[in-house]
Coordinates of C-alpha atoms in Angstrom, one line a residue:
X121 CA 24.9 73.5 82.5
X122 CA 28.5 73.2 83.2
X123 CA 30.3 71.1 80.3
X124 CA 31.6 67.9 81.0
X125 CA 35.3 67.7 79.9
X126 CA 37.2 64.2 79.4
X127 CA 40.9 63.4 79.4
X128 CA 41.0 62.7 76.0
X129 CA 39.7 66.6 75.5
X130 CA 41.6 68.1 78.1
X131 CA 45.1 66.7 76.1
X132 CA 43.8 67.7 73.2
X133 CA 43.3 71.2 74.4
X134 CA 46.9 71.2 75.5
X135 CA 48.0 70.3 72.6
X136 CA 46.3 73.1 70.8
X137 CA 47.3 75.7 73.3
X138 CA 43.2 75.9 74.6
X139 CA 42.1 75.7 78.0
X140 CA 39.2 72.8 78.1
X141 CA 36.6 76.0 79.4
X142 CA 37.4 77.8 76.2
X143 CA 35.5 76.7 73.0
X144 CA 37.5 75.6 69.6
X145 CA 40.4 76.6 68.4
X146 CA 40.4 79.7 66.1
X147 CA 43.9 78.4 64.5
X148 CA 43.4 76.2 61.5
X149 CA 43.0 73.2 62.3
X150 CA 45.4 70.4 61.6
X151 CA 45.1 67.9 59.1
X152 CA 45.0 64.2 60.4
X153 CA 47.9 62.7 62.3
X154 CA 49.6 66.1 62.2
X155 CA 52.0 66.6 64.4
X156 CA 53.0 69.9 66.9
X157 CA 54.6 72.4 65.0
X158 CA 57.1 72.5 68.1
X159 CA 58.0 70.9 71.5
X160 CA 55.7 71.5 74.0
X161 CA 56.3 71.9 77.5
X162 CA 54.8 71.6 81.1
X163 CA 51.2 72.8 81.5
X164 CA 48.3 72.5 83.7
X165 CA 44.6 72.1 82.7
X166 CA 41.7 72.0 84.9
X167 CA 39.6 69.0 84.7
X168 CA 36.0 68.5 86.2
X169 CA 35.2 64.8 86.7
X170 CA 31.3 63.9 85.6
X171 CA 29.5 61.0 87.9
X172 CA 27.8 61.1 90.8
X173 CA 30.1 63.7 92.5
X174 CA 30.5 65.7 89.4
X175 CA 30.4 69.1 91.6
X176 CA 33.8 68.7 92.7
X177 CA 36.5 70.6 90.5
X178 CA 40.1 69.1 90.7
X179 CA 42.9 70.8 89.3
X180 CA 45.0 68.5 87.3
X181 CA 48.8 69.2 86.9
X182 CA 49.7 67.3 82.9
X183 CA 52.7 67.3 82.0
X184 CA 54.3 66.7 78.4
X185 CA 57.7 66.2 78.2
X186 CA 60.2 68.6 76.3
X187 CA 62.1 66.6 74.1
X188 CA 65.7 66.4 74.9
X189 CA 68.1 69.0 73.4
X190 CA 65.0 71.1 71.9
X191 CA 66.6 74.3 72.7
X192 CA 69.8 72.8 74.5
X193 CA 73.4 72.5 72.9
X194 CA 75.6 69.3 73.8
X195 CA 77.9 68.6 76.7
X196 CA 76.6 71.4 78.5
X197 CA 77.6 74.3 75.8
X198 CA 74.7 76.6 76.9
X199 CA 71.2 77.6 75.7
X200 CA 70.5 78.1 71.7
X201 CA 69.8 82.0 71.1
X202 CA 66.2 83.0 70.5
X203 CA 65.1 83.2 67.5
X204 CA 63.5 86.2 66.4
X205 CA 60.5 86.0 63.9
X206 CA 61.2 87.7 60.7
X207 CA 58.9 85.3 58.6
X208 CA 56.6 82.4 58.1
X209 CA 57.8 79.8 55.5
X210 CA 55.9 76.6 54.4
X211 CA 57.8 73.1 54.1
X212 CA 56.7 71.4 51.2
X213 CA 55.8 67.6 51.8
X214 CA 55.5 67.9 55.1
X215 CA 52.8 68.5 57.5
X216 CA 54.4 71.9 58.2
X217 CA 53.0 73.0 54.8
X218 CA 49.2 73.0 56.0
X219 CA 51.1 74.8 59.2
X220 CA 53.0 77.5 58.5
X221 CA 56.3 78.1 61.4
X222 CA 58.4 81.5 62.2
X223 CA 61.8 81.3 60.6
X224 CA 64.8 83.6 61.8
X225 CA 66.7 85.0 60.0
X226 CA 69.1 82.4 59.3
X227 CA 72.5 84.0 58.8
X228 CA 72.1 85.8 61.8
X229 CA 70.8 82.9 63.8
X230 CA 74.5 80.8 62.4
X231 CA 76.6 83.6 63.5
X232 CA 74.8 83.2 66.9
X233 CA 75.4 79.6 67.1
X234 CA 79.0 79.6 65.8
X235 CA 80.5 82.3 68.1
X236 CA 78.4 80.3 71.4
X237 CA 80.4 77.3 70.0
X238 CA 83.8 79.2 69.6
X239 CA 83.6 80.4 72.9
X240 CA 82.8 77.1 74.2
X241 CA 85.7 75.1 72.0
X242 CA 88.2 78.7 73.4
X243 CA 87.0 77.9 77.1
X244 CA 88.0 74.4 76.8
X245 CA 91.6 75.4 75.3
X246 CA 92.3 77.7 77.8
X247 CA 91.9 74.6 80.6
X248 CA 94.3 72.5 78.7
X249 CA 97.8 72.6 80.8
X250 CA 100.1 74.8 78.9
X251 CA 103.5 73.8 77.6
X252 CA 106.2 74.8 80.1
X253 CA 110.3 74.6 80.2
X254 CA 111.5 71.2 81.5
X255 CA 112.7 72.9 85.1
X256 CA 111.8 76.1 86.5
X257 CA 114.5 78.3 88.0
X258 CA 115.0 77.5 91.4
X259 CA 113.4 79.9 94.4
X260 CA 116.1 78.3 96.7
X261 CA 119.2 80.7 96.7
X262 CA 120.9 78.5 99.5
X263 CA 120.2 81.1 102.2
X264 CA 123.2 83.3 100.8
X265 CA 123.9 86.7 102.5
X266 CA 126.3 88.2 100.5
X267 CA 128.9 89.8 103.0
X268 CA 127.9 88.2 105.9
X269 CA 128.9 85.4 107.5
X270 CA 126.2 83.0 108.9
X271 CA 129.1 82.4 112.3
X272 CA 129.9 86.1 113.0
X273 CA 131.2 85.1 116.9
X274 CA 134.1 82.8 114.2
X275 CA 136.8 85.1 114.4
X276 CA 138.9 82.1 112.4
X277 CA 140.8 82.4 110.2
X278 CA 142.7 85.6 110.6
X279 CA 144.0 87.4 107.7
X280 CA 147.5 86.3 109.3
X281 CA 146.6 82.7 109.6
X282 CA 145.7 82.7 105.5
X283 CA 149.1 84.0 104.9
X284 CA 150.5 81.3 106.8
X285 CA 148.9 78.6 105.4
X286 CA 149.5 79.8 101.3
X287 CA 153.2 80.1 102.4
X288 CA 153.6 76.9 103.8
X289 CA 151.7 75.1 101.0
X290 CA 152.9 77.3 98.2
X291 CA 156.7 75.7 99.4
X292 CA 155.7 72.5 98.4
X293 CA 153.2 72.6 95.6
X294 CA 154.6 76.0 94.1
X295 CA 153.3 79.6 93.9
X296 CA 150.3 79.9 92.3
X297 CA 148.7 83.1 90.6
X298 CA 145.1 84.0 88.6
X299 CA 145.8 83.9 84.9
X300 CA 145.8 86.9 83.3
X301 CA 143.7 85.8 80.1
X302 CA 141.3 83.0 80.0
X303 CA 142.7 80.5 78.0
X304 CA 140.7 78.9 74.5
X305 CA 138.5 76.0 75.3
X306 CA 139.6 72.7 75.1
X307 CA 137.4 69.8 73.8
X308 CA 138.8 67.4 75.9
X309 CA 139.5 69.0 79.3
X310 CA 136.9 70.3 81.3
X311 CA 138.4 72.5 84.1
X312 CA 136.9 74.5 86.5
X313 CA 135.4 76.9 84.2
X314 CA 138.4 78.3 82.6
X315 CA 136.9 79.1 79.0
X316 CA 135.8 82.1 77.8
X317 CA 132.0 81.3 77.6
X318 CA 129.9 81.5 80.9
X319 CA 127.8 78.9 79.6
X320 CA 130.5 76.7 78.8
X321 CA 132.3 76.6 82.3
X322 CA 128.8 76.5 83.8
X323 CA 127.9 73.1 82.2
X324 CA 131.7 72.1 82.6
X325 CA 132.0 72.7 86.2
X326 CA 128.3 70.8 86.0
X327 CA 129.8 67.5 84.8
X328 CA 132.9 68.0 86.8
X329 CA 131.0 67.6 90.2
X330 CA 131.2 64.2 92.2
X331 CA 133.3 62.1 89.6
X332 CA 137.2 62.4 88.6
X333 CA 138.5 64.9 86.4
X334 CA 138.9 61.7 83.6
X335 CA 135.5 61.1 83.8
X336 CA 133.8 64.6 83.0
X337 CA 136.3 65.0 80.4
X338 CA 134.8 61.7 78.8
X339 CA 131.7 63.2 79.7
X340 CA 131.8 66.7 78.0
X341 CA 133.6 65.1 74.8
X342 CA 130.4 62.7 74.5
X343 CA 128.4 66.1 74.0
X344 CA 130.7 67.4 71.5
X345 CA 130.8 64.1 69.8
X346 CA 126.7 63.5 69.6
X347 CA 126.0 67.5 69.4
X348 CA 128.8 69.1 67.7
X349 CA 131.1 72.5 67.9
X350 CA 129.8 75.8 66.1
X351 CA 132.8 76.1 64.1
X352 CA 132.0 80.0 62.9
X353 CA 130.0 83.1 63.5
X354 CA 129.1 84.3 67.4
X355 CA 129.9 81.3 69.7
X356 CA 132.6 79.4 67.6
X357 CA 134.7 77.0 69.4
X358 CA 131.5 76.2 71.5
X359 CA 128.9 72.9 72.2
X360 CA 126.1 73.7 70.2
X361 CA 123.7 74.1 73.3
X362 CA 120.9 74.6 71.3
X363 CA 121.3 71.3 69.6
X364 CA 121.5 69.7 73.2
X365 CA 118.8 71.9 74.5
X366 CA 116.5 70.4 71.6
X367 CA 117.4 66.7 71.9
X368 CA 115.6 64.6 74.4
X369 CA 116.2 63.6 78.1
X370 CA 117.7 60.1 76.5
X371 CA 119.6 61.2 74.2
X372 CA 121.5 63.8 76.4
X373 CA 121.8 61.0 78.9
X374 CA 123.9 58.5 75.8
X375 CA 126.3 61.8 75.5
X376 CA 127.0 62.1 79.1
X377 CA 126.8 58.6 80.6
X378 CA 130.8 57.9 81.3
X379 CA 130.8 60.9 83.7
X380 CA 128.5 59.8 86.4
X381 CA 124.9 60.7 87.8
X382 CA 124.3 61.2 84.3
X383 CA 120.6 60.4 84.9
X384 CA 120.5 63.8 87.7
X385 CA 122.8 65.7 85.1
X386 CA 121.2 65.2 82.2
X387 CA 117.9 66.5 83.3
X388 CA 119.4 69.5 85.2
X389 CA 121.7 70.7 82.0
X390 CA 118.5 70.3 79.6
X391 CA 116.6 72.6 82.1
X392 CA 119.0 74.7 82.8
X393 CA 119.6 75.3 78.5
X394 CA 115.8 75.9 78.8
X395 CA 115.7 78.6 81.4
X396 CA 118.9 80.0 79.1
X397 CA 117.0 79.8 76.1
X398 CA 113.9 81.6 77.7
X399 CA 116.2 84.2 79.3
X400 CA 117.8 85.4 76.1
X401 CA 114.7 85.8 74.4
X402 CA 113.2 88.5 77.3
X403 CA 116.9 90.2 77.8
X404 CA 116.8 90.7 73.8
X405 CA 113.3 92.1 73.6
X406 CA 113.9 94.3 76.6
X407 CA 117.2 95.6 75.0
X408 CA 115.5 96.3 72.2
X409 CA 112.4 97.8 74.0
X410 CA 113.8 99.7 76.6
X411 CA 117.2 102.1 77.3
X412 CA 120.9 100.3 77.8
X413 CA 121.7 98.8 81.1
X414 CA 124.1 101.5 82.4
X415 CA 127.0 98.5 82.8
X416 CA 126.4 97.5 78.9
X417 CA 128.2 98.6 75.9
X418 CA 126.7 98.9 73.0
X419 CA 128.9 95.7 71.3
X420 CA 127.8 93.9 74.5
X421 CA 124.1 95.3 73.6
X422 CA 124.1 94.1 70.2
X423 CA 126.4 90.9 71.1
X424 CA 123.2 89.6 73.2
X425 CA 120.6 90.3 70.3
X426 CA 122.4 89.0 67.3
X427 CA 123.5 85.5 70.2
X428 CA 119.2 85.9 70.8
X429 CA 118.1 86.0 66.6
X430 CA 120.7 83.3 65.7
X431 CA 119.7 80.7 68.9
X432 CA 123.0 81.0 70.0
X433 CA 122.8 80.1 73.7
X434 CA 124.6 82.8 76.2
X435 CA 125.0 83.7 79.9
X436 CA 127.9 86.0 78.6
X437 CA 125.9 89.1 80.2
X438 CA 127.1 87.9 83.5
X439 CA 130.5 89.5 82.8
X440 CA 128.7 92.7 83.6
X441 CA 127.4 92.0 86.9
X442 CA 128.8 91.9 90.0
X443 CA 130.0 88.9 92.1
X444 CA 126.9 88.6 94.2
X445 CA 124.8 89.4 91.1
X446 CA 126.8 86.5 89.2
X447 CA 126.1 83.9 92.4
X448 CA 122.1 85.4 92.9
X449 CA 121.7 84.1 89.0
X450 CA 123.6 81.2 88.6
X451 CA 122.0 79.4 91.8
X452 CA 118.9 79.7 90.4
X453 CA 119.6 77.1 87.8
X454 CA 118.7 73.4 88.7
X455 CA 121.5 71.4 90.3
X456 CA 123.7 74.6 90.5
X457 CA 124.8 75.0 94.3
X458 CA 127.4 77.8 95.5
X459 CA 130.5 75.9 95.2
X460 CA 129.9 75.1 91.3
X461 CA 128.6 79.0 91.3
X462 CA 131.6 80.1 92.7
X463 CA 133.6 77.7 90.6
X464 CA 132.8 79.8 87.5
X465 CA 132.9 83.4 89.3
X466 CA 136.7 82.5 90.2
X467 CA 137.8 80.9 87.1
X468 CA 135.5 82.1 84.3
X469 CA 134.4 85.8 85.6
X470 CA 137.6 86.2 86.8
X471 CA 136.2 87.6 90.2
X472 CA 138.0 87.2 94.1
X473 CA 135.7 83.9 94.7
X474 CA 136.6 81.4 97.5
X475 CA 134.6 78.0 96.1
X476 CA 134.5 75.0 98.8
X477 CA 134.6 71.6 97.3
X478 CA 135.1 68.6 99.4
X479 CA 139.0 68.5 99.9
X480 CA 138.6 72.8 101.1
X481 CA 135.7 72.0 103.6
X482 CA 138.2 68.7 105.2
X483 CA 141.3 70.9 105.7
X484 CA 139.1 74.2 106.4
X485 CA 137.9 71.8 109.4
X486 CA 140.9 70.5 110.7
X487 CA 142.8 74.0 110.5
X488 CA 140.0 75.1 112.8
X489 CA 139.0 77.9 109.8
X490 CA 135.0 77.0 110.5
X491 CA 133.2 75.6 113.4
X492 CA 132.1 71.8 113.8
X493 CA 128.3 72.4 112.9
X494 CA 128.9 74.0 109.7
X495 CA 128.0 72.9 106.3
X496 CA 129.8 73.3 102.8
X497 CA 127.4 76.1 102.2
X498 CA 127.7 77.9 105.2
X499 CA 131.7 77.3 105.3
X500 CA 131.3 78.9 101.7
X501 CA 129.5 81.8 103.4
X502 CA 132.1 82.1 106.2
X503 CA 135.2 81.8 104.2
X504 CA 134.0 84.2 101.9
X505 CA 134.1 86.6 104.3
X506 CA 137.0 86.3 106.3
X507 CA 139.6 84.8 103.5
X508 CA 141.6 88.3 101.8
X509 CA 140.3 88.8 98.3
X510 CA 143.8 88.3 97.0
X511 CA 144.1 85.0 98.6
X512 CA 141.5 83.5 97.2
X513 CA 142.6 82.1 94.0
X514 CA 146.0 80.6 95.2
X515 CA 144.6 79.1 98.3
X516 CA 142.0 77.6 96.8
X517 CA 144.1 75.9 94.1
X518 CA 146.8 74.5 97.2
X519 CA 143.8 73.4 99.1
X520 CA 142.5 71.5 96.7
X521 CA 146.6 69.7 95.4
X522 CA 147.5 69.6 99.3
X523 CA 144.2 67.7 100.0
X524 CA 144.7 65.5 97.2
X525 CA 148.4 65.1 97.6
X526 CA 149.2 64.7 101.1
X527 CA 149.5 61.2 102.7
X528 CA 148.7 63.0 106.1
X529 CA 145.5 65.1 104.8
X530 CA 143.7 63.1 101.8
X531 CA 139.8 62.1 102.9
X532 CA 141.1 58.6 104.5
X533 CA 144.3 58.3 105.8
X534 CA 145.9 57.1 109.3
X535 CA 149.3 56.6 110.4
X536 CA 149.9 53.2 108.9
X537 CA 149.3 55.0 105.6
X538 CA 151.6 54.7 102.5
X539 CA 153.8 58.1 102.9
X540 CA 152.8 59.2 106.3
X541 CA 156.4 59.0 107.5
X542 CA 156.9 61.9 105.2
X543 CA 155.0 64.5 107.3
X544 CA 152.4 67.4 106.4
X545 CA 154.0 70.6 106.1
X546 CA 150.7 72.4 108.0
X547 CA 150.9 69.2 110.4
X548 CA 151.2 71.7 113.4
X549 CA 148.3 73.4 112.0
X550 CA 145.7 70.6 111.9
X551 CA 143.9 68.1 114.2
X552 CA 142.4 65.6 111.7
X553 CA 139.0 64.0 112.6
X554 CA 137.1 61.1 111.2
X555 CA 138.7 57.6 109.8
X556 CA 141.5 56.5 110.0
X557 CA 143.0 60.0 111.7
X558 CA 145.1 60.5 115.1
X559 CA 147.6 58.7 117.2
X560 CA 149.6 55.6 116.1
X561 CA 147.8 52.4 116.3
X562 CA 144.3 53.3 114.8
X563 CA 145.5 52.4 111.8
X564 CA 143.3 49.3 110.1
X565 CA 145.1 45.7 110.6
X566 CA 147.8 45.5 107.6
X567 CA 146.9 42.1 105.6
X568 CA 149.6 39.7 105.7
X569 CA 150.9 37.2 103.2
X570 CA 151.6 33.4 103.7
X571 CA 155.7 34.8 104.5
X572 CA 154.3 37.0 107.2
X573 CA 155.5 40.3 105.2
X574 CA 153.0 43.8 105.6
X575 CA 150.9 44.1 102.9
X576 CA 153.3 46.1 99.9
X577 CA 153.3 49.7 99.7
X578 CA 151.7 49.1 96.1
X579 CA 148.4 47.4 97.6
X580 CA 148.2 49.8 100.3
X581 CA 148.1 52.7 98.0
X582 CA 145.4 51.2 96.0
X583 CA 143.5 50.5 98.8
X584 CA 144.3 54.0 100.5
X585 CA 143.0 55.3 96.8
X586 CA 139.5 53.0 96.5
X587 CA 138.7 54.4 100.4
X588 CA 139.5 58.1 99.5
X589 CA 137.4 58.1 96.5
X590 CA 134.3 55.9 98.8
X591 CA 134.5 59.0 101.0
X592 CA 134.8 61.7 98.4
X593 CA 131.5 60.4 96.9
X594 CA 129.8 59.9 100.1
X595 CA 130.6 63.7 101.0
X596 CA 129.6 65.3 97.8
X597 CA 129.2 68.7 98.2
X598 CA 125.8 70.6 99.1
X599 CA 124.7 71.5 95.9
X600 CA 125.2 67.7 94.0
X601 CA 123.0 65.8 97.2
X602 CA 120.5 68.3 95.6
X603 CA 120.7 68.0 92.2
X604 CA 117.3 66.6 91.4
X605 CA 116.0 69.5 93.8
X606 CA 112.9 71.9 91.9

């Protein structure tokens, strides 16, 4: 006779790990309202039914839920390890006593769970983002070919034609020749880069762009005022950069805020002290690591090391390269374009370096030294190339007073201008383009007073001066529209 097996049996075989066809448990039995000694799991049991159709079998599927986190760690950490039985213990006042469990061994078993919960904590640590310099170097290098000139069929100008044009300026603004030394820094003038530290006249020639000389002097001396000077040991009579490369965004921004585009500026010199900063570390550990750049001395060697251990901030290795090594590195730094690059070649490096600002890319394009469709940075490429290395200095200095000077060639000028009567001595030269230039009559109505005089000479000067500097602004060089750039 088959034996009848009820629900109320069938869980209770479960629950005793029996199959309802198999007879009692051999296990000791529990005491009353014990409890499992541990969470049970899915299983199956198969029921017959008693009643009228008690010959049919059906197979039962009863399930028992697993308590959550039974063998599971938190958030998703992974499995517990299994234990392995060493041991049965008894808990005393507890139903476990009457029941006796396996026990690990538990030091083991807590080295297991602490090294699954190290990794876990080290794999969430690794995801965090990690803490990077404020601006990356730059991967733009402007498209610069060094030796080549992006208008090759430009046979302008002639090595003649430069001759020409440095005599006929140098009449009326004087000769002009490369200094011979590099003079001591001054705290209150900021040049073009004419100090002995690269660094220096890289940040100088930084604040000097798109604002009047006036300006980025007021501009640099707010750095010296807020940051201070190292007054011994390597790098006296310079900023402290690493003071400015430590203070905030903001507070850089208060130092520098009388020289314009402070906002741009600011954040460009802090990344650029940054990319320094990171630089001098590798170039020491690799002088130290590996054998003496050929081009090095060994005071330059250990110049660079003691500058790296004392956080003395230095692009002074740059001495040591060559001019289109120098321009390679210094365009990688944010809001660095060629003409401020070239800027600190010329005057700081001392190196043949024909920089383009504003006033040089005008009269290069009226003299007819560069074609229509070129750019300050391909003019820079050009010129390079076809201006004589010994020429490059003094024309770029008279350029730059002619262009400033001259009533015929400043950025707006006509020929109802103050001083046009006076003449251009490259007038023969030139065929000026844009406002104000060209025959007589395009010149902008003169105002006239309640006695029907012109406007006086005085006025028209200031306004000639307010429209030069709305132009000059306007046309910023290549590299300050880009500033902000990576």
């Amino acid at each position: 006779m088959e034996r009848r097996v009820t629900r109320s049996a069938a869980h209770t075989a479960l629950a005793g790990d029996i199959s309802p066809a198999q007879g009692p448990s051999t296990k000791e039995p529990q005491s009353k309202g014990a409890k499992a000694s541990k969470p049970v799991s899915v299983r199956t049991a198969t029921v017959t039914h008693a009643g009228p159709k008690s010959s049919l079998k059906k197979t039962r599927a009863v399930t028992i839920p697993k308590p959550l986190g039974s063998d599971e760690l938190p958030h998703n950490l992974g499995s517990l390890p299994v234990p392995t039985a060493t041991k049965e213990i008894s808990i005393a006042g507890s139903d476990k006593e009457n029941n006796p469990i396996k026990q690990e061994n538990v030091e083991k078993f807590a080295v297991e769970l602490q090294d699954t919960v190290d990794r876990a904590t080290t794999k969430i640590e690794d995801s965090k983002p990690q803490t990077t310099p404020t601006q990356k170097p730059k991967k733009n290098t402007y498209g610069l070919t060094p030796g080549t000139s992006p208008f090759s069929e430009w046979n302008q100008p002639s090595a003649e034609e430069c001759e020409e044009v440095n005599r006929l300026l140098s009449t009326i603004h004087g000769e002009i020749k490369a200094p011979t030394t590099i003079p001591e820094p001054s705290l209150t003038v900021t040049g073009c880069g004419e100090v002995p530290s690269v660094l220096d006249a890289l940040i100088r020639t930084l604040l000097s762009g798109a604002t009047t000389g006036a300006n980025s002097a007021r501009a640099f001396n707010g750095l010296v005022q807020r940051f201070g000077i190292l007054t011994e040991g390597i790098g006296k009579g310079s900023v402290n950069w690493e003071a400015v490369r430590q203070a905030t965004v903001k507070d850089v921004f208060e130092a520098i805020k009388s020289g314009g585009l402070a906002d741009i500026k600011s954040k460009n010199l802090k990344g650029i002290l940054d990319i320094v900063h990171e630089d001098n570390q590798t170039r020491r550990n690799d002088l130290l690591n590996k054998p003496k750049p050929e081009n090095e001395t060994e005071n330059e060697k250990s110049y660079e090391i003691a500058c790296a251990d004392q956080n003395v901030l230095s692009l002074n290795h740059m001495h040591t390269l060559t001019s289109e090594q120098a321009m390679t590195e210094l365009v990688r730094y944010p809001g660095i374009g060629p003409k401020t690059a070239a800027c600190v070649i010329l005057f700081c490096l001392q190196r043949p370096c024909f920089a383009v600002d504003t006033h040089i890319f005008r009269l290069t394009k009226w003299l007819g030294w560069v074609p229509p469709r070129a750019n300050e940075v391909t003019a820079f490429s050009h010129l390079e190339v076809r201006i004589p290395d010994h020429l490059k200095y003094s024309l770029h200095q008279l350029l730059i007073r002619h262009g400033k000077n001259c009533s015929r060639c400043r950025a707006i000028t006509g020929s109802s201008s103050a001083g046009w009567e006076d003449g251009c001595v490259i007038d023969h030269l030139v065929a000026r383009t844009g406002k104000r230039k060209g025959a007589v009559g395009v010149a902008v109505k003169a105002k006239v007073n309640g006695k029907g005089n012109r406007q006086t000479t005085g006025k028209r000067k200031k306004q000639e001066s307010e429209d030069e500097e709305s132009e000059s602004l306007s046309d910023i060089d290549s590299e300050l529209s880009g500033l902000s750039d990576d």
